[in-house]
Tab-separated table of C-alpha atoms and ligand atoms in Angstrom:
chain	number	residue	atom	x	y	z
G	1	MET	CA	161.147	84.733	198.197
G	2	SER	CA	163.404	87.671	198.660
G	3	ILE	CA	162.435	90.546	200.877
G	4	LEU	CA	161.632	93.731	199.171
G	5	ILE	CA	162.021	97.101	200.982
G	6	ALA	CA	160.861	100.341	199.455
G	7	LEU	CA	162.784	103.618	199.943
G	8	ALA	CA	160.122	106.298	199.902
G	9	GLY	CA	159.928	109.942	200.661
G	10	LYS	CA	159.530	113.351	199.043
G	11	PRO	CA	161.952	114.436	196.302
G	12	ASN	CA	165.535	115.472	197.399
G	13	CYS	CA	165.333	113.736	200.805
G	14	GLY	CA	168.158	111.426	199.851
G	15	LYS	CA	166.529	108.249	198.555
G	16	SER	CA	168.857	107.802	195.660
G	17	THR	CA	171.875	108.489	197.702
G	18	PHE	CA	170.746	105.945	200.220
G	19	PHE	CA	169.972	103.454	197.413
G	20	LYS	CA	173.330	103.970	195.881
G	21	ALA	CA	175.121	103.593	199.166
G	22	ALA	CA	173.123	100.542	200.309
G	23	THR	CA	173.560	98.703	196.988
G	24	LEU	CA	177.206	99.490	196.514
G	25	ALA	CA	178.692	96.331	197.741
G	26	ASP	CA	182.247	95.043	197.767
G	27	VAL	CA	182.725	92.100	195.365
G	28	GLU	CA	183.492	89.850	198.248
G	29	ILE	CA	180.121	90.579	199.866
G	30	ALA	CA	178.189	90.509	196.637
G	31	ASN	CA	177.324	86.895	196.268
G	32	TYR	CA	174.082	87.802	194.723
G	33	PRO	CA	173.861	87.176	190.913
G	34	PHE	CA	173.421	90.822	190.058
G	35	THR	CA	173.597	93.938	192.171
G	36	THR	CA	171.327	96.095	190.130
G	37	ILE	CA	168.192	94.419	188.750
G	38	LYS	CA	166.529	97.446	187.355
G	39	PRO	CA	167.756	101.041	187.576
G	40	ASN	CA	165.795	101.544	190.719
G	41	LEU	CA	165.827	97.983	192.070
G	42	GLY	CA	168.939	96.736	193.643
G	43	VAL	CA	170.418	94.275	196.119
G	44	SER	CA	171.292	95.351	199.552
G	45	TYR	CA	172.160	93.405	202.713
G	46	VAL	CA	171.238	92.939	206.308
G	47	ARG	CA	174.153	92.280	208.650
G	48	ALA	CA	174.166	89.361	211.061
G	49	LYS	CA	176.696	87.635	213.282
G	50	CYS	CA	177.842	84.526	211.451
G	51	PRO	CA	178.261	81.454	213.654
G	52	CYS	CA	181.609	80.727	212.053
G	53	LYS	CA	183.383	82.704	214.752
G	54	GLU	CA	181.875	80.885	217.662
G	55	LEU	CA	182.649	77.606	215.978
G	56	HIS	CA	186.224	78.601	215.090
G	57	LEU	CA	185.727	77.885	211.443
G	58	THR	CA	186.926	79.760	208.482
G	59	CYS	CA	183.928	80.884	206.543
G	60	PRO	CA	184.472	82.224	203.032
G	61	LYS	CA	181.045	83.827	202.953
G	62	CYS	CA	181.507	86.385	205.697
G	63	SER	CA	183.862	89.214	206.519
G	64	ASP	CA	185.408	88.891	209.932
G	65	GLY	CA	182.458	86.967	211.384
G	66	GLU	CA	179.909	89.355	209.863
G	67	ARG	CA	177.487	87.853	207.444
G	68	PHE	CA	175.757	89.942	204.852
G	69	ILE	CA	172.426	88.506	203.678
G	70	ALA	CA	170.689	89.784	200.453
G	71	VAL	CA	167.439	91.692	200.389
G	72	GLU	CA	166.048	93.760	197.609
G	73	LEU	CA	165.746	97.588	197.723
G	74	LEU	CA	163.440	99.740	195.654
G	75	ASP	CA	164.242	103.418	195.091
G	76	VAL	CA	160.683	104.685	194.706
G	77	ALA	CA	160.006	107.815	192.609
G	78	GLY	CA	159.623	110.968	194.702
G	79	LEU	CA	156.270	111.377	196.216
G	80	VAL	CA	154.469	114.727	196.339
G	81	PRO	CA	151.276	115.623	198.223
G	82	GLU	CA	148.017	114.577	196.397
G	83	ALA	CA	149.862	111.778	194.520
G	84	HIS	CA	146.868	109.498	195.095
G	85	LYS	CA	144.930	111.870	192.963
G	86	GLY	CA	147.475	111.558	190.225
G	87	LYS	CA	149.793	114.583	191.074
G	88	GLY	CA	153.483	114.260	190.197
G	89	LEU	CA	154.252	110.676	189.292
G	90	GLY	CA	151.112	109.791	191.265
G	91	ASN	CA	150.026	106.277	190.927
G	92	ALA	CA	153.360	105.162	189.415
G	93	PHE	CA	154.736	105.858	192.872
G	94	LEU	CA	152.048	103.932	194.519
G	95	ASP	CA	152.220	101.044	192.106
G	96	ASP	CA	155.863	100.719	192.973
G	97	MET	CA	154.987	100.176	196.564
G	98	ARG	CA	152.677	97.242	195.937
G	99	GLN	CA	155.196	94.421	196.364
G	100	ALA	CA	157.182	96.009	199.169
G	101	GLN	CA	157.008	94.249	202.546
G	102	ALA	CA	158.170	97.371	204.404
G	103	ILE	CA	159.065	100.945	203.841
G	104	ILE	CA	162.100	103.026	204.850
G	105	HIS	CA	160.628	106.526	204.914
G	106	VAL	CA	163.545	108.767	204.172
G	107	ILE	CA	163.152	112.241	205.790
G	108	ASP	CA	165.327	115.226	205.228
G	109	ALA	CA	166.029	115.865	208.845
G	110	SER	CA	168.075	119.016	208.022
G	111	GLY	CA	164.922	120.834	207.123
G	112	GLY	CA	166.617	122.046	203.906
G	113	THR	CA	163.838	121.032	201.524
G	114	ASP	CA	160.196	122.076	201.582
G	115	ILE	CA	157.227	119.653	201.451
G	116	GLU	CA	157.540	119.319	197.740
G	117	GLY	CA	161.297	118.782	197.863
G	118	ASN	CA	162.429	122.263	196.715
G	119	VAL	CA	165.674	123.368	198.260
G	120	VAL	CA	165.285	125.936	201.086
G	121	PRO	CA	167.818	127.099	203.680
G	122	VAL	CA	168.756	124.370	206.162
G	123	GLY	CA	166.568	124.481	209.279
G	124	THR	CA	163.682	126.383	207.743
G	125	HIS	CA	161.350	123.418	206.985
G	126	ASP	CA	159.886	121.359	209.871
G	127	PRO	CA	160.685	117.716	209.029
G	128	LEU	CA	157.757	116.650	211.321
G	129	ASP	CA	155.511	117.887	208.593
G	130	ASP	CA	156.883	115.285	206.214
G	131	ILE	CA	155.900	112.285	208.315
G	132	LYS	CA	152.212	112.172	207.902
G	133	PHE	CA	151.892	113.028	204.279
G	134	LEU	CA	153.517	109.810	202.930
G	135	GLU	CA	151.218	107.801	205.205
G	136	THR	CA	148.184	109.735	204.144
G	137	GLU	CA	148.987	109.268	200.475
G	138	ILE	CA	149.239	105.448	200.834
G	139	THR	CA	146.179	105.287	203.049
G	140	MET	CA	144.123	107.381	200.656
G	141	TRP	CA	145.296	105.368	197.707
G	142	MET	CA	144.093	102.177	199.467
G	143	PHE	CA	140.888	103.850	200.400
G	144	GLY	CA	140.366	104.742	196.737
G	145	ILE	CA	140.651	101.083	195.785
G	146	LEU	CA	138.244	100.060	198.620
G	147	HIS	CA	135.772	102.804	197.664
G	148	LYS	CA	135.819	102.048	193.974
G	149	ASN	CA	135.108	98.328	194.653
G	150	TRP	CA	132.775	98.822	197.521
G	151	VAL	CA	129.591	97.856	195.702
G	152	LYS	CA	131.194	94.750	194.224
G	153	LEU	CA	132.658	93.773	197.577
G	154	SER	CA	129.382	94.331	199.385
G	155	ARG	CA	127.560	92.057	196.871
G	156	LYS	CA	130.230	89.391	197.294
G	157	ALA	CA	129.992	89.430	201.081
G	158	SER	CA	126.204	89.376	201.041
G	159	ALA	CA	125.539	86.902	198.258
G	160	SER	CA	128.179	84.286	198.735
G	161	GLY	CA	128.339	84.595	202.530
G	162	GLU	CA	132.129	84.882	202.111
G	163	LYS	CA	133.845	86.035	205.140
G	164	ILE	CA	134.563	89.803	205.082
G	165	GLU	CA	138.285	89.348	205.817
G	166	ASP	CA	138.512	86.966	202.793
G	167	VAL	CA	136.797	89.496	200.552
G	168	ILE	CA	139.107	92.300	201.678
G	169	ALA	CA	142.232	90.135	201.440
G	170	GLU	CA	141.265	89.047	197.928
G	171	GLN	CA	140.804	92.708	196.841
G	172	PHE	CA	144.168	93.695	198.259
G	173	ALA	CA	146.149	90.501	197.512
G	174	GLY	CA	148.346	92.499	195.099
G	175	LEU	CA	149.490	94.631	197.960
G	176	GLY	CA	150.587	91.678	200.028
G	177	ILE	CA	147.557	91.732	202.371
G	178	ASP	CA	146.332	88.239	203.468
G	179	ASN	CA	143.280	87.370	205.463
G	180	VAL	CA	145.172	87.354	208.786
G	181	MET	CA	146.175	91.000	208.222
G	182	ALA	CA	142.642	91.885	207.069
G	183	LYS	CA	141.117	90.281	210.062
G	184	GLN	CA	143.411	92.180	212.414
G	185	ALA	CA	142.469	95.483	210.805
G	186	LEU	CA	138.754	94.587	210.889
G	187	LEU	CA	138.989	93.652	214.538
G	188	GLU	CA	140.877	96.796	215.479
G	189	THR	CA	138.420	99.016	213.682
G	190	GLY	CA	135.402	97.116	215.039
G	191	LEU	CA	134.211	96.745	211.441
G	192	VAL	CA	134.218	93.006	211.784
G	193	ASP	CA	130.784	93.261	213.312
G	194	LYS	CA	129.287	95.812	210.937
G	195	HIS	CA	128.088	94.755	207.505
G	196	ILE	CA	130.145	96.284	204.693
G	197	VAL	CA	126.937	97.821	203.146
G	198	ASN	CA	126.739	100.047	206.213
G	199	TRP	CA	130.386	101.171	206.410
G	200	THR	CA	130.810	104.957	206.270
G	201	GLU	CA	133.607	106.725	204.416
G	202	PRO	CA	135.500	107.655	207.582
G	203	GLU	CA	135.249	104.011	208.637
G	204	MET	CA	136.677	102.913	205.345
G	205	ILE	CA	139.536	105.416	205.671
G	206	GLU	CA	140.244	104.149	209.137
G	207	LEU	CA	140.327	100.609	207.884
G	208	SER	CA	142.630	101.607	205.018
G	209	ASP	CA	144.947	103.282	207.410
G	210	LEU	CA	145.203	100.178	209.540
G	211	LEU	CA	145.687	97.950	206.517
G	212	ARG	CA	148.548	100.187	205.474
G	213	LYS	CA	150.124	100.053	208.865
G	214	ILE	CA	149.944	96.330	209.073
G	215	SER	CA	150.969	95.502	205.501
G	216	LYS	CA	153.572	98.236	204.973
G	217	PRO	CA	155.272	98.851	208.336
G	218	LEU	CA	157.905	101.536	208.200
G	219	VAL	CA	160.926	102.956	209.829
G	220	ILE	CA	161.876	106.623	209.629
G	221	ALA	CA	165.371	107.321	208.312
G	222	ALA	CA	166.166	110.766	209.656
G	223	ASN	CA	168.647	111.463	206.844
G	224	LYS	CA	171.119	114.241	206.396
G	225	ALA	CA	171.731	114.019	210.085
G	226	ASP	CA	175.233	115.243	209.405
G	227	ILE	CA	173.943	118.762	208.659
G	228	ALA	CA	170.697	118.630	210.618
G	229	PRO	CA	170.105	121.087	213.555
G	230	PRO	CA	170.173	118.984	216.740
G	231	GLN	CA	166.715	120.097	217.689
G	232	ASN	CA	165.331	118.606	214.470
G	233	LEU	CA	166.807	115.230	215.349
G	234	GLU	CA	165.444	115.485	218.834
G	235	LYS	CA	161.956	116.215	217.612
G	236	LEU	CA	162.070	113.347	215.191
G	237	LYS	CA	163.328	110.988	217.951
G	238	GLY	CA	160.390	112.176	220.020
G	239	LEU	CA	158.104	110.341	217.606
G	240	GLU	CA	159.252	107.105	219.141
G	241	LYS	CA	156.844	107.647	221.970
G	242	ASP	CA	154.095	107.440	219.362
G	243	GLY	CA	155.377	104.006	218.286
G	244	TYR	CA	157.535	105.093	215.413
G	245	ARG	CA	161.050	103.794	214.956
G	246	VAL	CA	163.377	106.675	214.128
G	247	ILE	CA	167.026	106.234	213.030
G	248	ALA	CA	169.356	109.152	212.549
G	249	CYS	CA	171.474	108.531	209.467
G	250	SER	CA	173.620	110.005	206.792
G	251	ALA	CA	173.366	108.359	203.395
G	252	GLY	CA	175.948	110.848	202.098
G	253	ILE	CA	178.528	109.621	204.532
G	254	GLU	CA	177.697	105.993	204.007
G	255	LEU	CA	178.193	106.493	200.267
G	256	ALA	CA	181.495	108.295	200.771
G	257	LEU	CA	182.755	105.564	203.093
G	258	ARG	CA	181.717	102.708	200.806
G	259	ASN	CA	183.432	104.391	197.913
G	260	ALA	CA	186.513	104.973	199.959
G	261	ALA	CA	186.500	101.292	200.991
G	262	SER	CA	185.991	100.015	197.454
G	263	HIS	CA	188.951	102.137	196.353
G	264	GLY	CA	191.081	100.551	199.068
G	265	PHE	CA	191.589	103.753	201.073
G	266	ILE	CA	189.897	102.511	204.253
G	267	GLN	CA	188.812	99.370	205.936
G	268	TYR	CA	185.059	99.693	206.549
G	269	LEU	CA	182.183	97.289	206.597
G	270	PRO	CA	178.619	98.597	206.268
G	271	GLY	CA	177.284	99.026	209.794
G	272	ASP	CA	180.764	99.437	211.418
G	273	LYS	CA	181.060	102.166	214.063
G	274	ASP	CA	184.454	103.207	212.933
G	275	PHE	CA	186.984	102.610	210.055
G	276	THR	CA	190.710	102.429	209.670
G	277	ILE	CA	192.721	104.262	207.083
G	278	LYS	CA	194.828	101.850	205.155
G	279	ASN	CA	197.484	103.975	203.517
G	280	PRO	CA	197.502	107.382	205.186
G	281	GLU	CA	200.374	108.534	202.974
G	282	LYS	CA	198.151	108.243	199.870
G	283	LEU	CA	195.602	110.782	201.213
G	284	ASN	CA	196.015	114.537	200.950
G	285	PRO	CA	195.177	116.714	204.049
G	286	ALA	CA	191.680	117.588	202.728
G	287	GLN	CA	190.766	113.930	202.230
G	288	LYS	CA	192.090	113.080	205.668
G	289	GLY	CA	190.135	115.996	207.220
G	290	ALA	CA	186.972	114.863	205.427
G	291	LEU	CA	187.377	111.294	206.697
G	292	GLU	CA	187.967	112.508	210.280
G	293	LYS	CA	184.795	114.514	210.133
G	294	MET	CA	182.925	111.498	209.024
G	295	ARG	CA	184.532	109.453	211.858
G	296	GLU	CA	183.147	111.961	214.332
G	297	PHE	CA	179.730	111.402	212.964
G	298	LEU	CA	180.081	107.609	213.265
G	299	LYS	CA	181.274	107.873	216.843
G	300	LYS	CA	178.420	110.038	217.845
G	301	ASN	CA	175.725	108.044	216.069
G	302	ASP	CA	177.076	104.422	216.344
G	303	GLY	CA	177.637	104.297	212.630
G	304	THR	CA	176.064	106.061	209.642
G	305	GLY	CA	172.550	104.612	210.402
G	306	ILE	CA	172.119	103.052	206.954
G	307	GLN	CA	172.813	99.477	208.020
G	308	LYS	CA	170.705	100.100	211.149
G	309	CYS	CA	167.721	101.028	209.046
G	310	LEU	CA	167.929	97.813	206.970
G	311	ASN	CA	168.450	95.611	209.987
G	312	GLU	CA	165.723	97.236	211.847
G	313	VAL	CA	163.245	96.644	209.019
G	314	VAL	CA	164.146	93.001	208.536
G	315	PHE	CA	164.838	91.819	212.108
G	316	GLY	CA	162.725	94.287	213.971
G	317	LEU	CA	159.619	95.274	211.980
G	318	LEU	CA	159.288	92.132	209.942
G	319	GLY	CA	160.563	89.685	212.519
G	320	TYR	CA	162.930	87.612	210.511
G	321	ILE	CA	165.641	85.389	211.958
G	322	VAL	CA	168.595	83.772	210.222
G	323	ALA	CA	168.882	80.012	209.741
G	324	TYR	CA	171.877	78.139	208.234
G	325	PRO	CA	171.076	74.816	206.464
G	326	VAL	CA	174.044	72.402	206.116
G	327	GLU	CA	174.378	68.952	204.689
G	328	ASP	CA	177.195	67.703	206.881
G	329	GLU	CA	176.310	68.525	210.518
G	330	SER	CA	179.698	67.504	211.909
G	331	LYS	CA	181.666	69.841	209.668
G	332	PHE	CA	178.922	72.562	209.183
G	333	THR	CA	179.324	72.303	205.443
G	334	ASP	CA	177.498	71.425	202.277
G	335	LYS	CA	178.475	68.254	200.334
G	336	SER	CA	181.442	70.001	198.726
G	337	GLY	CA	182.877	71.066	202.104
G	338	ASN	CA	181.862	74.776	201.952
G	339	VAL	CA	181.462	76.061	205.457
G	340	LEU	CA	177.940	77.449	206.181
G	341	PRO	CA	177.157	77.895	202.594
G	342	ASP	CA	173.724	79.461	202.994
G	343	ALA	CA	172.132	81.985	205.360
G	344	PHE	CA	168.361	82.131	205.008
G	345	LEU	CA	166.153	84.852	206.260
G	346	ILE	CA	163.067	83.216	207.480
G	347	LYS	CA	160.071	84.470	209.640
G	348	LYS	CA	160.170	83.946	213.337
G	349	GLY	CA	157.834	81.005	214.128
G	350	SER	CA	158.897	79.030	211.064
G	351	THR	CA	159.581	75.357	211.556
G	352	ALA	CA	162.296	72.939	210.494
G	353	ARG	CA	160.020	71.794	207.670
G	354	ASP	CA	159.516	75.333	206.521
G	355	LEU	CA	163.221	75.548	206.273
G	356	ALA	CA	163.332	72.315	204.301
G	357	PHE	CA	160.867	73.815	201.842
G	358	ARG	CA	163.115	76.881	201.483
G	359	VAL	CA	166.003	74.640	200.481
G	360	HIS	CA	163.871	72.799	197.992
G	361	THR	CA	160.214	71.910	197.534
G	362	GLN	CA	161.107	68.235	197.196
G	363	ILE	CA	163.110	68.261	200.337
G	364	GLY	CA	160.231	69.896	202.224
G	365	GLU	CA	157.799	67.318	200.804
G	366	SER	CA	159.975	64.297	201.730
G	367	PHE	CA	161.228	65.816	205.119
G	368	LEU	CA	162.116	63.113	207.701
G	369	PHE	CA	163.799	65.049	210.519
G	370	GLY	CA	166.281	67.757	211.228
G	371	ILE	CA	169.447	67.832	213.235
G	372	ASN	CA	170.628	70.718	215.278
G	373	ALA	CA	174.235	70.818	214.113
G	374	ARG	CA	175.496	72.451	217.340
G	375	THR	CA	174.006	69.935	219.716
G	376	LYS	CA	173.412	66.938	217.279
G	377	MET	CA	169.894	66.737	218.671
G	378	ARG	CA	167.155	65.448	216.435
G	379	LEU	CA	164.399	67.900	215.588
G	380	GLY	CA	160.842	67.103	214.451
G	381	ASP	CA	159.083	68.796	211.592
G	382	LYS	CA	157.367	71.234	213.924
G	383	TYR	CA	160.512	72.354	215.673
G	384	GLU	CA	160.439	76.144	215.789
G	385	LEU	CA	163.610	77.601	214.418
G	386	GLN	CA	165.696	79.831	216.615
G	387	ASP	CA	167.750	82.723	215.313
G	388	ASN	CA	171.228	81.559	214.213
G	389	ASP	CA	170.274	77.910	214.088
G	390	ILE	CA	172.409	75.544	211.980
G	391	ILE	CA	170.293	72.740	210.762
G	392	LYS	CA	170.914	69.535	208.805
G	393	ILE	CA	167.799	68.306	207.089
G	394	THR	CA	167.304	64.665	206.359
G	395	SER	CA	164.731	63.729	203.719
G	396	THR	CA	163.910	60.658	201.670
G	397	LYS	CA	164.981	62.502	198.437
R	401	GDP	N1	174.519	116.453	203.792
R	401	GDP	C1	173.886	115.404	203.240
R	401	GDP	N2	173.322	115.534	201.992
R	401	GDP	C2	172.671	114.453	201.462
R	401	GDP	C3	172.536	113.237	202.252
R	401	GDP	N3	171.856	112.383	201.460
R	401	GDP	C4	171.586	113.005	200.335
R	401	GDP	N4	172.056	114.303	200.313
R	401	GDP	C5	171.981	115.292	199.180
R	401	GDP	O1	170.588	115.604	198.993
R	401	GDP	C6	170.377	115.855	197.596
R	401	GDP	C7	169.245	114.949	197.161
R	401	GDP	O2	169.645	113.616	197.170
R	401	GDP	P1	169.013	112.461	196.303
R	401	GDP	O3	169.590	111.188	196.822
R	401	GDP	O4	169.095	112.709	194.873
R	401	GDP	O5	167.496	112.607	196.768
R	401	GDP	P2	166.099	111.882	196.215
R	401	GDP	O6	165.483	112.886	195.309
R	401	GDP	O7	165.298	111.600	197.336
R	401	GDP	O8	166.547	110.630	195.440
R	401	GDP	C8	171.674	115.598	196.908
R	401	GDP	O9	172.324	116.852	196.646
R	401	GDP	C9	172.472	114.725	197.906
R	401	GDP	O10	173.839	114.871	197.767
R	401	GDP	C10	173.083	113.173	203.494
R	401	GDP	O11	173.100	112.148	204.215
R	401	GDP	N5	173.711	114.288	203.962
R	402	MG	MG1	166.065	110.036	193.443
């Protein structure tokens, strides 16, 4: 049920630093059973405004009115050009991407690494050259699957009269592609009206590219922004007019700040635009200087950008909202009196009954009605959840 986000990019762009920073959580925040699932799979968080503040409640689950909700993050092995043909870690990389719902494409915005990730002087490599190649690798990998199975798929579509979007969705189910996504890609390419037997290779590549875009949307993390020449950041930002979402960030600074916070030197929450030094007398001048430099970056960029990337993926690209189920709608608690015990990430468009199913299958099946805890209004099973809703669910079970 959890959302899986893949961190992808060429070697040395900062994926592992991003991963380390984003999965290094304070014990108070880390209400997830384990923070590192596998060495490269960890738990990170999106940040949302918890309703506790507006309701004047004390909520043990959030920090100063900020709620951190778990998502899973995957540090994907470095990708090199021609991976789809087996270069580098090749298909291991691509296999890792299968389950991801979205990608954070980490770019070395400083231009200090070449296309294969070798270190070069800062400013000498054009980071724009790194954008396309990741996309091409994934697209060509998907095209490879389509091409390899083309005869089988054609036969299926011809013989059984199965709808082409169902045939495609079935083939790519392991990549999280359903028939709605397949239909969209077929419509946009116009291939919905052309029998699969007659598809050309360029058409299949175009279809694969659209399937990729739809099933693995991405944000661009313009990383190492702390050392990047300003013109590089401007160029990357310029991609937004082509529909990309580009976020300047510094995984290095985020990691340093989270470390400083976990050691009690500073007060800082992931996503904050500033921090406070707790015990200035415990810091030497060099440490203070380093912190002030980082503060400058935060002020200029509205934070380190790391939390922004995660929030943008979940709330922007994937269209999730947050819903808070409660059992006691007058106190906003569960049965034991815990205030706002759960925060669920759920797709925009989901209904009160969908939320009931998230709480428990049985509760979904025996759903009677919901109650909006703020207004005490009754809600039917088809009520469309709004972001930040607090809902009591009544069921026969
Ligand atoms: N200046 C700066 N260096 C960074 C940043 N993020 C990562 N690095 C450095 O870039 C190098 C590669 O980082 P790493 O996370 O191992 O990259 P990966 O190969 O993509 O996992 C390391 O020396 C990091 O310290 C950043 O935001 N700013
Ligand atoms: Mg790494």
